[in-house]
Amino acid sequence: MKRILTFLLAAALLLTSLSCALSASAAAESSDWMTKLTNKTLIQVVEKEIGKGWTLYQPNPREEDTKMSSNSFLKNVKLYPVVARKDDAMQLIILKKVKGKWKVDVCNDKALTRPELTIRNFSMDENVSSSDTKYTVYFDYLDVKGKVYVLSLTLYTEFESMFDDLYYLDGGVWESPSVSIEFINDRGFELYSYYSGGYTSAYHVYMYGKANFGVDEFQFADVPLQFSDLLTSAVCNAPEEGAPLYIAPDANATPVAQVHYRDEVQVIQQNPAGDWTIVCYQGNYLFIQTEYVNFPE
């Protein structure tokens, strides 16, 4: 429920910003509804690291009208995110307070870049205290059809900061199921679809050695936007009677469909391969026993 409320708030902010942008000048549109960094000390720290010529942005508040780079706000945080943009380049910069002085802790020029998406806003909770040990940051994107995606990052003061998940409405309308692609560091993804009425479908995709979601190494372009991004073609190696497909990885359940010998199937290949493989069949994600799948070399 918290994730859904977060998404609804982000979408509302984007829709409000969009209505304002449509009535504003071209110069106003180019601001992308983000707020330029105003704290001179932080600007100097960032420019010393990456040079001048970048447009620097500070996070917007989630709810209240708070000056997010004021000294009164900064005194309560130990980590602070900044987005730097120049032409088509973009960097995520994490500042860290060390003995009362700010310094650049992380610069990542691939963390926020995705060719088919445009960043429109980023924000963090304005209600922080000096005792907090983590802060969640949200990056809001739009695709060419106006579909909203929310990428979340948790900054930890005592552990490695990690990107957590990508959230959106599948189909882009409120009646659509919501989709959450959660990142499990060094393991892979957990993909969830939430439907009205409380029904949830979940899929675990293991990609050991290929999934690093730490803030310093994360690459947004490598993350799937939907299940279909992970599909690959394979050939069914079924017995004569065919290979059954199930809605859950349970051979004692009743099959809902079947595929036959040498049928081409679209599957999500995992590492390591388990007893079950996720297969896309007529637009539905089902399970097939891995022994019936010949994966490409």
PDB file of C-alpha atoms in Angstrom:
ATOM      1  CA  MET A   1       0.000   0.000   0.000  1.00  0.00           C
ATOM      2  CA  LYS A   2       2.851   2.391   0.844  1.00  0.00           C
ATOM      3  CA  ARG A   3       4.389   1.762  -2.591  1.00  0.00           C
ATOM      4  CA  ILE A   4       1.063   2.448  -4.322  1.00  0.00           C
ATOM      5  CA  LEU A   5       0.552   5.693  -2.384  1.00  0.00           C
ATOM      6  CA  THR A   6       4.090   6.756  -3.289  1.00  0.00           C
ATOM      7  CA  PHE A   7       3.383   6.149  -6.955  1.00  0.00           C
ATOM      8  CA  LEU A   8       0.053   7.990  -6.871  1.00  0.00           C
ATOM      9  CA  LEU A   9       1.743  10.995  -5.276  1.00  0.00           C
ATOM     10  CA  ALA A  10       4.506  10.979  -7.885  1.00  0.00           C
ATOM     11  CA  ALA A  11       1.983  10.727 -10.705  1.00  0.00           C
ATOM     12  CA  ALA A  12      -0.099  13.567  -9.264  1.00  0.00           C
ATOM     13  CA  LEU A  13       2.979  15.775  -9.030  1.00  0.00           C
ATOM     14  CA  LEU A  14       3.881  15.004 -12.626  1.00  0.00           C
ATOM     15  CA  LEU A  15       0.367  15.679 -13.908  1.00  0.00           C
ATOM     16  CA  THR A  16       0.262  18.988 -12.046  1.00  0.00           C
ATOM     17  CA  SER A  17       3.639  19.925 -13.462  1.00  0.00           C
ATOM     18  CA  LEU A  18       2.531  18.912 -16.952  1.00  0.00           C
ATOM     19  CA  SER A  19      -0.504  21.202 -16.871  1.00  0.00           C
ATOM     20  CA  CYS A  20       1.726  24.075 -15.788  1.00  0.00           C
ATOM     21  CA  ALA A  21       4.320  23.296 -18.429  1.00  0.00           C
ATOM     22  CA  LEU A  22       1.765  23.263 -21.249  1.00  0.00           C
ATOM     23  CA  SER A  23       0.802  26.841 -20.458  1.00  0.00           C
ATOM     24  CA  ALA A  24       4.357  28.067 -19.916  1.00  0.00           C
ATOM     25  CA  SER A  25       6.998  29.243 -22.342  1.00  0.00           C
ATOM     26  CA  ALA A  26       9.550  27.004 -24.062  1.00  0.00           C
ATOM     27  CA  ALA A  27      12.187  28.230 -21.625  1.00  0.00           C
ATOM     28  CA  ALA A  28      10.083  27.069 -18.696  1.00  0.00           C
ATOM     29  CA  GLU A  29       9.544  23.666 -20.332  1.00  0.00           C
ATOM     30  CA  SER A  30      13.273  23.110 -20.588  1.00  0.00           C
ATOM     31  CA  SER A  31      13.527  23.104 -16.774  1.00  0.00           C
ATOM     32  CA  ASP A  32      11.859  19.640 -16.789  1.00  0.00           C
ATOM     33  CA  TRP A  33       9.979  20.555 -13.600  1.00  0.00           C
ATOM     34  CA  MET A  34      13.149  20.051 -11.574  1.00  0.00           C
ATOM     35  CA  THR A  35      14.588  22.560  -9.126  1.00  0.00           C
ATOM     36  CA  LYS A  36      18.049  23.992  -9.637  1.00  0.00           C
ATOM     37  CA  LEU A  37      20.488  23.644  -6.764  1.00  0.00           C
ATOM     38  CA  THR A  38      20.729  26.946  -4.888  1.00  0.00           C
ATOM     39  CA  ASN A  39      23.154  26.217  -2.043  1.00  0.00           C
ATOM     40  CA  LYS A  40      26.442  27.888  -3.001  1.00  0.00           C
ATOM     41  CA  THR A  41      28.554  25.637  -0.792  1.00  0.00           C
ATOM     42  CA  LEU A  42      27.188  22.481  -2.408  1.00  0.00           C
ATOM     43  CA  ILE A  43      27.569  23.976  -5.879  1.00  0.00           C
ATOM     44  CA  GLN A  44      31.249  24.657  -5.206  1.00  0.00           C
ATOM     45  CA  VAL A  45      31.811  21.127  -3.885  1.00  0.00           C
ATOM     46  CA  VAL A  46      30.190  19.538  -6.947  1.00  0.00           C
ATOM     47  CA  GLU A  47      31.876  21.801  -9.501  1.00  0.00           C
ATOM     48  CA  LYS A  48      35.267  21.134  -7.935  1.00  0.00           C
ATOM     49  CA  GLU A  49      34.676  17.440  -8.681  1.00  0.00           C
ATOM     50  CA  ILE A  50      33.037  17.494 -12.146  1.00  0.00           C
ATOM     51  CA  GLY A  51      33.884  20.970 -13.434  1.00  0.00           C
ATOM     52  CA  LYS A  52      31.651  23.860 -14.430  1.00  0.00           C
ATOM     53  CA  GLY A  53      29.104  23.977 -17.234  1.00  0.00           C
ATOM     54  CA  TRP A  54      26.682  21.483 -15.687  1.00  0.00           C
ATOM     55  CA  THR A  55      23.164  22.387 -14.575  1.00  0.00           C
ATOM     56  CA  LEU A  56      22.766  21.114 -11.020  1.00  0.00           C
ATOM     57  CA  TYR A  57      19.442  20.065  -9.508  1.00  0.00           C
ATOM     58  CA  GLN A  58      18.405  19.485  -5.918  1.00  0.00           C
ATOM     59  CA  PRO A  59      15.650  17.092  -4.790  1.00  0.00           C
ATOM     60  CA  ASN A  60      12.123  18.414  -4.470  1.00  0.00           C
ATOM     61  CA  PRO A  61      10.138  17.770  -1.273  1.00  0.00           C
ATOM     62  CA  ARG A  62       7.570  14.976  -1.298  1.00  0.00           C
ATOM     63  CA  GLU A  63       4.685  16.854   0.323  1.00  0.00           C
ATOM     64  CA  GLU A  64       5.442  20.087   2.161  1.00  0.00           C
ATOM     65  CA  ASP A  65       6.943  23.274   0.762  1.00  0.00           C
ATOM     66  CA  THR A  66      10.475  22.856   2.091  1.00  0.00           C
ATOM     67  CA  LYS A  67      13.699  24.484   0.916  1.00  0.00           C
ATOM     68  CA  MET A  68      15.646  21.304   0.292  1.00  0.00           C
ATOM     69  CA  SER A  69      19.120  22.853   0.145  1.00  0.00           C
ATOM     70  CA  SER A  70      18.713  25.293   3.018  1.00  0.00           C
ATOM     71  CA  ASN A  71      21.126  25.092   5.938  1.00  0.00           C
ATOM     72  CA  SER A  72      18.252  24.162   8.255  1.00  0.00           C
ATOM     73  CA  PHE A  73      17.472  21.103   6.123  1.00  0.00           C
ATOM     74  CA  LEU A  74      21.080  20.123   5.430  1.00  0.00           C
ATOM     75  CA  LYS A  75      22.012  20.088   9.117  1.00  0.00           C
ATOM     76  CA  ASN A  76      19.741  17.044   9.575  1.00  0.00           C
ATOM     77  CA  VAL A  77      21.095  14.906   6.713  1.00  0.00           C
ATOM     78  CA  LYS A  78      24.397  13.099   6.277  1.00  0.00           C
ATOM     79  CA  LEU A  79      23.946  12.204   2.595  1.00  0.00           C
ATOM     80  CA  TYR A  80      22.524  14.396  -0.149  1.00  0.00           C
ATOM     81  CA  PRO A  81      21.706  13.609  -3.816  1.00  0.00           C
ATOM     82  CA  VAL A  82      22.343  15.991  -6.708  1.00  0.00           C
ATOM     83  CA  VAL A  83      21.534  15.494 -10.398  1.00  0.00           C
ATOM     84  CA  ALA A  84      23.904  17.140 -12.891  1.00  0.00           C
ATOM     85  CA  ARG A  85      22.911  17.620 -16.550  1.00  0.00           C
ATOM     86  CA  LYS A  86      24.780  18.866 -19.594  1.00  0.00           C
ATOM     87  CA  ASP A  87      23.272  18.360 -23.068  1.00  0.00           C
ATOM     88  CA  ASP A  88      22.465  14.622 -23.244  1.00  0.00           C
ATOM     89  CA  ALA A  89      24.753  13.673 -20.349  1.00  0.00           C
ATOM     90  CA  MET A  90      23.515  13.202 -16.797  1.00  0.00           C
ATOM     91  CA  GLN A  91      25.249  12.292 -13.552  1.00  0.00           C
ATOM     92  CA  LEU A  92      23.969  11.215 -10.173  1.00  0.00           C
ATOM     93  CA  ILE A  93      26.137  12.727  -7.454  1.00  0.00           C
ATOM     94  CA  ILE A  94      25.929  11.708  -3.811  1.00  0.00           C
ATOM     95  CA  LEU A  95      27.400  14.144  -1.307  1.00  0.00           C
ATOM     96  CA  LYS A  96      28.515  12.954   2.113  1.00  0.00           C
ATOM     97  CA  LYS A  97      29.012  15.018   5.239  1.00  0.00           C
ATOM     98  CA  VAL A  98      32.375  14.256   6.870  1.00  0.00           C
ATOM     99  CA  LYS A  99      33.256  16.103  10.087  1.00  0.00           C
ATOM    100  CA  GLY A 100      30.778  18.817   9.196  1.00  0.00           C
ATOM    101  CA  LYS A 101      32.119  19.293   5.652  1.00  0.00           C
ATOM    102  CA  TRP A 102      30.451  18.143   2.447  1.00  0.00           C
ATOM    103  CA  LYS A 103      32.419  16.092  -0.063  1.00  0.00           C
ATOM    104  CA  VAL A 104      31.555  14.106  -3.197  1.00  0.00           C
ATOM    105  CA  ASP A 105      31.165  10.428  -2.312  1.00  0.00           C
ATOM    106  CA  VAL A 106      29.752   8.992  -5.574  1.00  0.00           C
ATOM    107  CA  CYS A 107      29.597  10.117  -9.209  1.00  0.00           C
ATOM    108  CA  ASN A 108      27.713   7.796 -11.564  1.00  0.00           C
ATOM    109  CA  ASP A 109      27.011   8.860 -15.148  1.00  0.00           C
ATOM    110  CA  LYS A 110      24.946   5.742 -15.968  1.00  0.00           C
ATOM    111  CA  ALA A 111      22.676   5.501 -12.929  1.00  0.00           C
ATOM    112  CA  LEU A 112      19.855   7.680 -14.300  1.00  0.00           C
ATOM    113  CA  THR A 113      20.240   7.532 -18.082  1.00  0.00           C
ATOM    114  CA  ARG A 114      17.713   5.581 -20.147  1.00  0.00           C
ATOM    115  CA  PRO A 115      17.312   6.502 -23.862  1.00  0.00           C
ATOM    116  CA  GLU A 116      13.567   5.798 -24.064  1.00  0.00           C
ATOM    117  CA  LEU A 117      12.722   7.626 -20.819  1.00  0.00           C
ATOM    118  CA  THR A 118      12.979  11.282 -19.812  1.00  0.00           C
ATOM    119  CA  ILE A 119      13.581  12.271 -16.202  1.00  0.00           C
ATOM    120  CA  ARG A 120      11.056  14.876 -15.062  1.00  0.00           C
ATOM    121  CA  ASN A 121      11.495  15.129 -11.322  1.00  0.00           C
ATOM    122  CA  PHE A 122      13.360  13.750  -8.361  1.00  0.00           C
ATOM    123  CA  SER A 123      12.463  14.065  -4.713  1.00  0.00           C
ATOM    124  CA  MET A 124      13.102  12.884  -1.178  1.00  0.00           C
ATOM    125  CA  ASP A 125      11.238  13.038   2.114  1.00  0.00           C
ATOM    126  CA  GLU A 126      11.564  16.463   3.691  1.00  0.00           C
ATOM    127  CA  ASN A 127      10.719  15.138   7.167  1.00  0.00           C
ATOM    128  CA  VAL A 128      14.167  14.039   8.304  1.00  0.00           C
ATOM    129  CA  SER A 129      15.987  14.141  11.613  1.00  0.00           C
ATOM    130  CA  SER A 130      19.659  14.067  12.539  1.00  0.00           C
ATOM    131  CA  SER A 131      19.238  10.514  13.877  1.00  0.00           C
ATOM    132  CA  ASP A 132      18.074   9.062  10.534  1.00  0.00           C
ATOM    133  CA  THR A 133      20.416   6.487   9.001  1.00  0.00           C
ATOM    134  CA  LYS A 134      18.729   6.160   5.607  1.00  0.00           C
ATOM    135  CA  TYR A 135      16.914   8.352   3.089  1.00  0.00           C
ATOM    136  CA  THR A 136      14.777   7.258   0.143  1.00  0.00           C
ATOM    137  CA  VAL A 137      15.092   9.182  -3.118  1.00  0.00           C
ATOM    138  CA  TYR A 138      12.581   8.935  -5.986  1.00  0.00           C
ATOM    139  CA  PHE A 139      13.296   9.614  -9.666  1.00  0.00           C
ATOM    140  CA  ASP A 140      10.228  10.150 -11.857  1.00  0.00           C
ATOM    141  CA  TYR A 141      10.350   9.442 -15.595  1.00  0.00           C
ATOM    142  CA  LEU A 142       8.013   9.672 -18.578  1.00  0.00           C
ATOM    143  CA  ASP A 143       8.089   7.713 -21.820  1.00  0.00           C
ATOM    144  CA  VAL A 144       6.909   9.107 -25.164  1.00  0.00           C
ATOM    145  CA  LYS A 145       3.317   8.061 -24.381  1.00  0.00           C
ATOM    146  CA  GLY A 146       3.266   9.848 -21.025  1.00  0.00           C
ATOM    147  CA  LYS A 147       3.558   6.677 -18.947  1.00  0.00           C
ATOM    148  CA  VAL A 148       5.068   7.351 -15.511  1.00  0.00           C
ATOM    149  CA  TYR A 149       7.921   5.276 -14.076  1.00  0.00           C
ATOM    150  CA  VAL A 150       9.294   5.732 -10.550  1.00  0.00           C
ATOM    151  CA  LEU A 151      12.838   4.567  -9.768  1.00  0.00           C
ATOM    152  CA  SER A 152      13.749   4.489  -6.080  1.00  0.00           C
ATOM    153  CA  LEU A 153      17.103   4.660  -4.318  1.00  0.00           C
ATOM    154  CA  THR A 154      17.868   4.242  -0.621  1.00  0.00           C
ATOM    155  CA  LEU A 155      20.871   6.115   0.737  1.00  0.00           C
ATOM    156  CA  TYR A 156      22.358   4.436   3.812  1.00  0.00           C
ATOM    157  CA  THR A 157      24.740   6.178   6.182  1.00  0.00           C
ATOM    158  CA  GLU A 158      26.158   2.895   7.538  1.00  0.00           C
ATOM    159  CA  PHE A 159      25.776   0.482   4.603  1.00  0.00           C
ATOM    160  CA  GLU A 160      26.139   0.544   0.830  1.00  0.00           C
ATOM    161  CA  SER A 161      23.473   2.713  -0.790  1.00  0.00           C
ATOM    162  CA  MET A 162      21.296   0.713  -3.175  1.00  0.00           C
ATOM    163  CA  PHE A 163      18.695   1.199  -5.890  1.00  0.00           C
ATOM    164  CA  ASP A 164      15.576  -0.633  -4.711  1.00  0.00           C
ATOM    165  CA  ASP A 165      12.977  -0.959  -7.438  1.00  0.00           C
ATOM    166  CA  LEU A 166      11.159   0.383 -10.473  1.00  0.00           C
ATOM    167  CA  TYR A 167       7.412   0.938 -10.212  1.00  0.00           C
ATOM    168  CA  TYR A 168       4.736   1.794 -12.789  1.00  0.00           C
ATOM    169  CA  LEU A 169       1.185   1.110 -13.927  1.00  0.00           C
ATOM    170  CA  ASP A 170       1.172  -1.480 -16.716  1.00  0.00           C
ATOM    171  CA  GLY A 171      -0.792   0.204 -19.485  1.00  0.00           C
ATOM    172  CA  GLY A 172      -0.403   3.651 -17.950  1.00  0.00           C
ATOM    173  CA  VAL A 173      -3.999   4.021 -16.695  1.00  0.00           C
ATOM    174  CA  TRP A 174      -5.384   3.694 -13.177  1.00  0.00           C
ATOM    175  CA  GLU A 175      -7.343   0.514 -13.988  1.00  0.00           C
ATOM    176  CA  SER A 176      -4.141  -1.244 -15.089  1.00  0.00           C
ATOM    177  CA  PRO A 177      -2.260  -3.618 -12.789  1.00  0.00           C
ATOM    178  CA  SER A 178       0.682  -2.002 -11.057  1.00  0.00           C
ATOM    179  CA  VAL A 179       4.093  -3.529 -11.651  1.00  0.00           C
ATOM    180  CA  SER A 180       7.048  -3.528  -9.284  1.00  0.00           C
ATOM    181  CA  ILE A 181      10.465  -4.771 -10.389  1.00  0.00           C
ATOM    182  CA  GLU A 182      12.444  -5.132  -7.184  1.00  0.00           C
ATOM    183  CA  PHE A 183      16.237  -5.336  -7.240  1.00  0.00           C
ATOM    184  CA  ILE A 184      17.996  -7.987  -5.155  1.00  0.00           C
ATOM    185  CA  ASN A 185      21.712  -7.232  -5.209  1.00  0.00           C
ATOM    186  CA  ASP A 186      23.958  -9.995  -6.626  1.00  0.00           C
ATOM    187  CA  ARG A 187      20.877 -12.169  -7.209  1.00  0.00           C
ATOM    188  CA  GLY A 188      18.580 -10.590  -9.768  1.00  0.00           C
ATOM    189  CA  PHE A 189      15.018  -9.336  -9.872  1.00  0.00           C
ATOM    190  CA  GLU A 190      11.692 -10.006  -8.228  1.00  0.00           C
ATOM    191  CA  LEU A 191       8.850  -9.027 -10.536  1.00  0.00           C
ATOM    192  CA  TYR A 192       5.384  -8.395  -9.125  1.00  0.00           C
ATOM    193  CA  SER A 193       2.041  -7.507 -10.694  1.00  0.00           C
ATOM    194  CA  TYR A 194      -0.640  -6.147  -8.357  1.00  0.00           C
ATOM    195  CA  TYR A 195      -4.238  -6.373  -9.579  1.00  0.00           C
ATOM    196  CA  SER A 196      -7.430  -4.828  -8.250  1.00  0.00           C
ATOM    197  CA  GLY A 197      -9.059  -7.125  -5.722  1.00  0.00           C
ATOM    198  CA  GLY A 198      -5.752  -7.929  -4.039  1.00  0.00           C
ATOM    199  CA  TYR A 199      -4.478 -10.563  -6.495  1.00  0.00           C
ATOM    200  CA  THR A 200      -0.691 -10.585  -6.887  1.00  0.00           C
ATOM    201  CA  SER A 201       1.522 -12.543  -9.267  1.00  0.00           C
ATOM    202  CA  ALA A 202       5.220 -12.849  -8.456  1.00  0.00           C
ATOM    203  CA  TYR A 203       8.241 -14.056 -10.423  1.00  0.00           C
ATOM    204  CA  HIS A 204      11.817 -14.446  -9.234  1.00  0.00           C
ATOM    205  CA  VAL A 205      14.560 -14.021 -11.824  1.00  0.00           C
ATOM    206  CA  TYR A 206      18.061 -15.014 -10.738  1.00  0.00           C
ATOM    207  CA  MET A 207      21.044 -13.539 -12.567  1.00  0.00           C
ATOM    208  CA  TYR A 208      23.972 -14.198 -10.246  1.00  0.00           C
ATOM    209  CA  GLY A 209      27.066 -12.152 -11.006  1.00  0.00           C
ATOM    210  CA  LYS A 210      25.190  -9.830 -13.378  1.00  0.00           C
ATOM    211  CA  ALA A 211      23.044  -7.833 -10.993  1.00  0.00           C
ATOM    212  CA  ASN A 212      24.675  -5.004  -9.083  1.00  0.00           C
ATOM    213  CA  PHE A 213      22.371  -2.297  -7.816  1.00  0.00           C
ATOM    214  CA  GLY A 214      24.854  -0.387  -5.658  1.00  0.00           C
ATOM    215  CA  VAL A 215      24.667   3.350  -6.258  1.00  0.00           C
ATOM    216  CA  ASP A 216      28.223   3.566  -7.595  1.00  0.00           C
ATOM    217  CA  GLU A 217      27.804   0.799 -10.232  1.00  0.00           C
ATOM    218  CA  PHE A 218      24.093   0.833 -11.083  1.00  0.00           C
ATOM    219  CA  GLN A 219      23.196   1.226 -14.776  1.00  0.00           C
ATOM    220  CA  PHE A 220      19.541   2.058 -15.390  1.00  0.00           C
ATOM    221  CA  ALA A 221      19.775   1.023 -19.052  1.00  0.00           C
ATOM    222  CA  ASP A 222      20.456  -2.584 -17.957  1.00  0.00           C
ATOM    223  CA  VAL A 223      17.269  -2.860 -15.897  1.00  0.00           C
ATOM    224  CA  PRO A 224      14.170  -4.382 -17.567  1.00  0.00           C
ATOM    225  CA  LEU A 225      11.203  -2.043 -17.903  1.00  0.00           C
ATOM    226  CA  GLN A 226       8.849  -4.991 -18.279  1.00  0.00           C
ATOM    227  CA  PHE A 227       8.965  -8.774 -18.164  1.00  0.00           C
ATOM    228  CA  SER A 228       9.294  -9.012 -21.950  1.00  0.00           C
ATOM    229  CA  ASP A 229      12.725  -7.342 -21.817  1.00  0.00           C
ATOM    230  CA  LEU A 230      14.071 -10.549 -20.258  1.00  0.00           C
ATOM    231  CA  LEU A 231      12.616 -12.976 -22.809  1.00  0.00           C
ATOM    232  CA  THR A 232      14.750 -15.104 -25.096  1.00  0.00           C
ATOM    233  CA  SER A 233      13.798 -17.736 -27.684  1.00  0.00           C
ATOM    234  CA  ALA A 234      14.198 -21.414 -26.851  1.00  0.00           C
ATOM    235  CA  VAL A 235      12.954 -24.724 -28.255  1.00  0.00           C
ATOM    236  CA  CYS A 236      10.630 -27.117 -26.469  1.00  0.00           C
ATOM    237  CA  ASN A 237      12.052 -30.596 -25.880  1.00  0.00           C
ATOM    238  CA  ALA A 238       8.768 -32.130 -24.783  1.00  0.00           C
ATOM    239  CA  PRO A 239       7.722 -35.787 -24.755  1.00  0.00           C
ATOM    240  CA  GLU A 240       5.134 -36.996 -27.258  1.00  0.00           C
ATOM    241  CA  GLU A 241       2.197 -35.958 -25.076  1.00  0.00           C
ATOM    242  CA  GLY A 242       3.555 -32.406 -24.754  1.00  0.00           C
ATOM    243  CA  ALA A 243       4.944 -30.335 -21.887  1.00  0.00           C
ATOM    244  CA  PRO A 244       2.393 -28.889 -19.437  1.00  0.00           C
ATOM    245  CA  LEU A 245       2.361 -25.228 -18.417  1.00  0.00           C
ATOM    246  CA  TYR A 246       1.322 -24.119 -14.931  1.00  0.00           C
ATOM    247  CA  ILE A 247       0.357 -20.834 -13.314  1.00  0.00           C
ATOM    248  CA  ALA A 248       2.732 -21.679 -10.441  1.00  0.00           C
ATOM    249  CA  PRO A 249       5.856 -23.881 -10.198  1.00  0.00           C
ATOM    250  CA  ASP A 250       3.944 -26.905  -8.887  1.00  0.00           C
ATOM    251  CA  ALA A 251       3.750 -30.168 -10.847  1.00  0.00           C
ATOM    252  CA  ASN A 252       0.826 -31.307  -8.671  1.00  0.00           C
ATOM    253  CA  ALA A 253      -1.326 -28.413  -9.889  1.00  0.00           C
ATOM    254  CA  THR A 254      -3.640 -28.601 -12.893  1.00  0.00           C
ATOM    255  CA  PRO A 255      -1.920 -27.531 -16.145  1.00  0.00           C
ATOM    256  CA  VAL A 256      -3.511 -24.590 -17.958  1.00  0.00           C
ATOM    257  CA  ALA A 257      -1.873 -25.191 -21.370  1.00  0.00           C
ATOM    258  CA  GLN A 258       0.811 -27.240 -23.057  1.00  0.00           C
ATOM    259  CA  VAL A 259       3.495 -26.916 -25.716  1.00  0.00           C
ATOM    260  CA  HIS A 260       4.851 -29.603 -28.006  1.00  0.00           C
ATOM    261  CA  TYR A 261       8.129 -30.977 -29.287  1.00  0.00           C
ATOM    262  CA  ARG A 262      10.157 -28.412 -31.264  1.00  0.00           C
ATOM    263  CA  ASP A 263       7.711 -25.586 -30.533  1.00  0.00           C
ATOM    264  CA  GLU A 264       9.521 -22.269 -30.184  1.00  0.00           C
ATOM    265  CA  VAL A 265       8.886 -20.758 -26.767  1.00  0.00           C
ATOM    266  CA  GLN A 266       9.741 -17.396 -25.225  1.00  0.00           C
ATOM    267  CA  VAL A 267      11.378 -17.930 -21.849  1.00  0.00           C
ATOM    268  CA  ILE A 268      13.329 -16.059 -19.187  1.00  0.00           C
ATOM    269  CA  GLN A 269      16.700 -17.776 -18.896  1.00  0.00           C
ATOM    270  CA  GLN A 270      18.112 -17.735 -15.388  1.00  0.00           C
ATOM    271  CA  ASN A 271      21.517 -18.306 -13.862  1.00  0.00           C
ATOM    272  CA  PRO A 272      21.665 -20.827 -12.417  1.00  0.00           C
ATOM    273  CA  ALA A 273      18.746 -22.617 -14.057  1.00  0.00           C
ATOM    274  CA  GLY A 274      16.367 -24.153 -11.538  1.00  0.00           C
ATOM    275  CA  ASP A 275      13.757 -26.876 -11.889  1.00  0.00           C
ATOM    276  CA  TRP A 276      11.285 -24.392 -13.374  1.00  0.00           C
ATOM    277  CA  THR A 277      11.479 -21.813 -16.155  1.00  0.00           C
ATOM    278  CA  ILE A 278       9.209 -18.809 -16.716  1.00  0.00           C
ATOM    279  CA  VAL A 279       7.601 -18.952 -20.167  1.00  0.00           C
ATOM    280  CA  CYS A 280       5.477 -16.366 -21.971  1.00  0.00           C
ATOM    281  CA  TYR A 281       2.528 -18.177 -23.555  1.00  0.00           C
ATOM    282  CA  GLN A 282      -0.142 -16.204 -25.449  1.00  0.00           C
ATOM    283  CA  GLY A 283       0.719 -13.099 -23.436  1.00  0.00           C
ATOM    284  CA  ASN A 284       0.602 -14.866 -20.053  1.00  0.00           C
ATOM    285  CA  TYR A 285       3.577 -15.689 -17.851  1.00  0.00           C
ATOM    286  CA  LEU A 286       3.474 -19.348 -16.860  1.00  0.00           C
ATOM    287  CA  PHE A 287       5.894 -22.018 -15.663  1.00  0.00           C
ATOM    288  CA  ILE A 288       7.393 -24.973 -17.521  1.00  0.00           C
ATOM    289  CA  GLN A 289       9.715 -27.618 -16.127  1.00  0.00           C
ATOM    290  CA  THR A 290      13.249 -26.729 -17.205  1.00  0.00           C
ATOM    291  CA  GLU A 291      13.975 -30.257 -18.453  1.00  0.00           C
ATOM    292  CA  TYR A 292      11.596 -29.562 -21.360  1.00  0.00           C
ATOM    293  CA  VAL A 293      13.495 -26.484 -22.577  1.00  0.00           C
ATOM    294  CA  ASN A 294      16.523 -26.384 -24.868  1.00  0.00           C
ATOM    295  CA  PHE A 295      18.178 -23.015 -24.295  1.00  0.00           C
ATOM    296  CA  PRO A 296      20.253 -21.303 -27.011  1.00  0.00           C
ATOM    297  CA  GLU A 297      24.002 -21.839 -26.811  1.00  0.00           C
TER     298      GLU A 297
END
